[in-house]
PDB file of C-alpha atoms in Angstrom:
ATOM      1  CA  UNK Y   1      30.058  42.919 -50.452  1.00 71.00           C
ATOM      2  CA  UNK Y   2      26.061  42.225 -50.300  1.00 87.00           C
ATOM      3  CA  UNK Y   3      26.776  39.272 -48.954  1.00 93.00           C
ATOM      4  CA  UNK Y   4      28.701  40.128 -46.428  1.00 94.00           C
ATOM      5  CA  UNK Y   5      26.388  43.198 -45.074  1.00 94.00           C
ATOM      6  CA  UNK Y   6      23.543  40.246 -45.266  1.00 95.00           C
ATOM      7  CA  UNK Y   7      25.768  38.003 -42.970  1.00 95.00           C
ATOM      8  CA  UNK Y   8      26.456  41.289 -40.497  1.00 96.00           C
ATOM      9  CA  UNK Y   9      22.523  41.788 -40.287  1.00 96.00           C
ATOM     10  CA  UNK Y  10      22.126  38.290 -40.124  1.00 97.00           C
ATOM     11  CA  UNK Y  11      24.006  38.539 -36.911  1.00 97.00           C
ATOM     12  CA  UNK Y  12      22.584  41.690 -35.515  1.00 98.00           C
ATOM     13  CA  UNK Y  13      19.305  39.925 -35.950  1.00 98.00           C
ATOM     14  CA  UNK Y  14      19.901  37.293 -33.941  1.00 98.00           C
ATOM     15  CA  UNK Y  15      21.687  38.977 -31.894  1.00 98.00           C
ATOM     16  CA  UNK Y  16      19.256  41.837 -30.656  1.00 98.00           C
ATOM     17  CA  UNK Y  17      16.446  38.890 -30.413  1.00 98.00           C
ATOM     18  CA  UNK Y  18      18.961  37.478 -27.512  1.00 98.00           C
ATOM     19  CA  UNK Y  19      19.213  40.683 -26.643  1.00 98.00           C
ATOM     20  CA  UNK Y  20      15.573  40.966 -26.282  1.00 98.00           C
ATOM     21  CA  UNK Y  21      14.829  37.829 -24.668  1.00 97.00           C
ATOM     22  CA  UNK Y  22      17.175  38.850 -21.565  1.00 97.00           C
ATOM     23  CA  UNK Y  23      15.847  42.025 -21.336  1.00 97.00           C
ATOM     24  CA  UNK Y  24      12.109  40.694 -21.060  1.00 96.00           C
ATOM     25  CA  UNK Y  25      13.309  38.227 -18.621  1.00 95.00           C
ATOM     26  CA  UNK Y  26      15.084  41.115 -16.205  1.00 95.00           C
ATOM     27  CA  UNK Y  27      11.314  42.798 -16.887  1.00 95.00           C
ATOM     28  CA  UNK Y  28       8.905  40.390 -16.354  1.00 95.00           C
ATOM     29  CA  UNK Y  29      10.151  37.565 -14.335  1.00 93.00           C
ATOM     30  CA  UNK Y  30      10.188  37.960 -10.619  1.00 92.00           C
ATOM     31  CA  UNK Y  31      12.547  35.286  -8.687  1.00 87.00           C
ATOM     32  CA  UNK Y  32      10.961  33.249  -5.556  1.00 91.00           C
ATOM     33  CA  UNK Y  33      12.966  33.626  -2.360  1.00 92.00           C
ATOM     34  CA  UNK Y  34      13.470  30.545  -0.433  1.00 92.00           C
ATOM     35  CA  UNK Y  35      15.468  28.682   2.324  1.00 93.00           C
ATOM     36  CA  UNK Y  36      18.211  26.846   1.304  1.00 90.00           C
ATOM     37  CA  UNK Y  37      19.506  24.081   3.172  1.00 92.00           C
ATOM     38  CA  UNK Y  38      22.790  22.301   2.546  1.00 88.00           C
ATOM     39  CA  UNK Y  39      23.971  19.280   4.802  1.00 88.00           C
ATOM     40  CA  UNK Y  40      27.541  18.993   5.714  1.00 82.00           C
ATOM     41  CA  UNK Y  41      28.811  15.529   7.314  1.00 80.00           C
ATOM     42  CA  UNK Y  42      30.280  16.390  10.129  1.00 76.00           C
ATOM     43  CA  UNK Y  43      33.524  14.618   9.081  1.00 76.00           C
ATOM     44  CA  UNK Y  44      34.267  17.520   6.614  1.00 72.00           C
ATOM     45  CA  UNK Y  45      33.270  20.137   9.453  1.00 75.00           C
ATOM     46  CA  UNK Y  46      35.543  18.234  12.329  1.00 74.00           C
ATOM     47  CA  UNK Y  47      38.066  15.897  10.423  1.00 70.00           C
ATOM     48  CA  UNK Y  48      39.224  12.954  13.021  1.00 68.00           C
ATOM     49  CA  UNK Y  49      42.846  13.916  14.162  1.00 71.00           C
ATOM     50  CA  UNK Y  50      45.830  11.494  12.933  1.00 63.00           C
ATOM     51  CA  UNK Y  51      47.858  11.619  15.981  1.00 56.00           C
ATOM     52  CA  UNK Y  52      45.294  11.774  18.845  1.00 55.00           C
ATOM     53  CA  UNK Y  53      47.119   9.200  20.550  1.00 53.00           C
ATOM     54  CA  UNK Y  54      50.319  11.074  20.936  1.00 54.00           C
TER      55      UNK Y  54
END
């Protein structure tokens, strides 16, 4: 059984330093606004009709 409490800590460990790491990055890290701009072709926006002609 030792070993197997050692392997459950083992994974608590590492877990609560992830833990951690998140946290300190919701804390301390404050995100930069700014304009994004995506181009669309205007094919995709206004595909060409198949039977214009008709």
């Amino acid at each position: 059984m030792p070993t197997l409490f050692r392997f459950i800590f083992f994974c608590a460990t590492i877990a609560g330093i992830i833990y951690l790491a998140m946290w300190s990055l919701v804390v301390f890290v404050e995100p930069r606004e700014r304009d994004v701009t995506v181009r669309i072709p205007s094919e995709q926006v206004n595909p060409p009709e198949a039977d214009a002609g008709q």
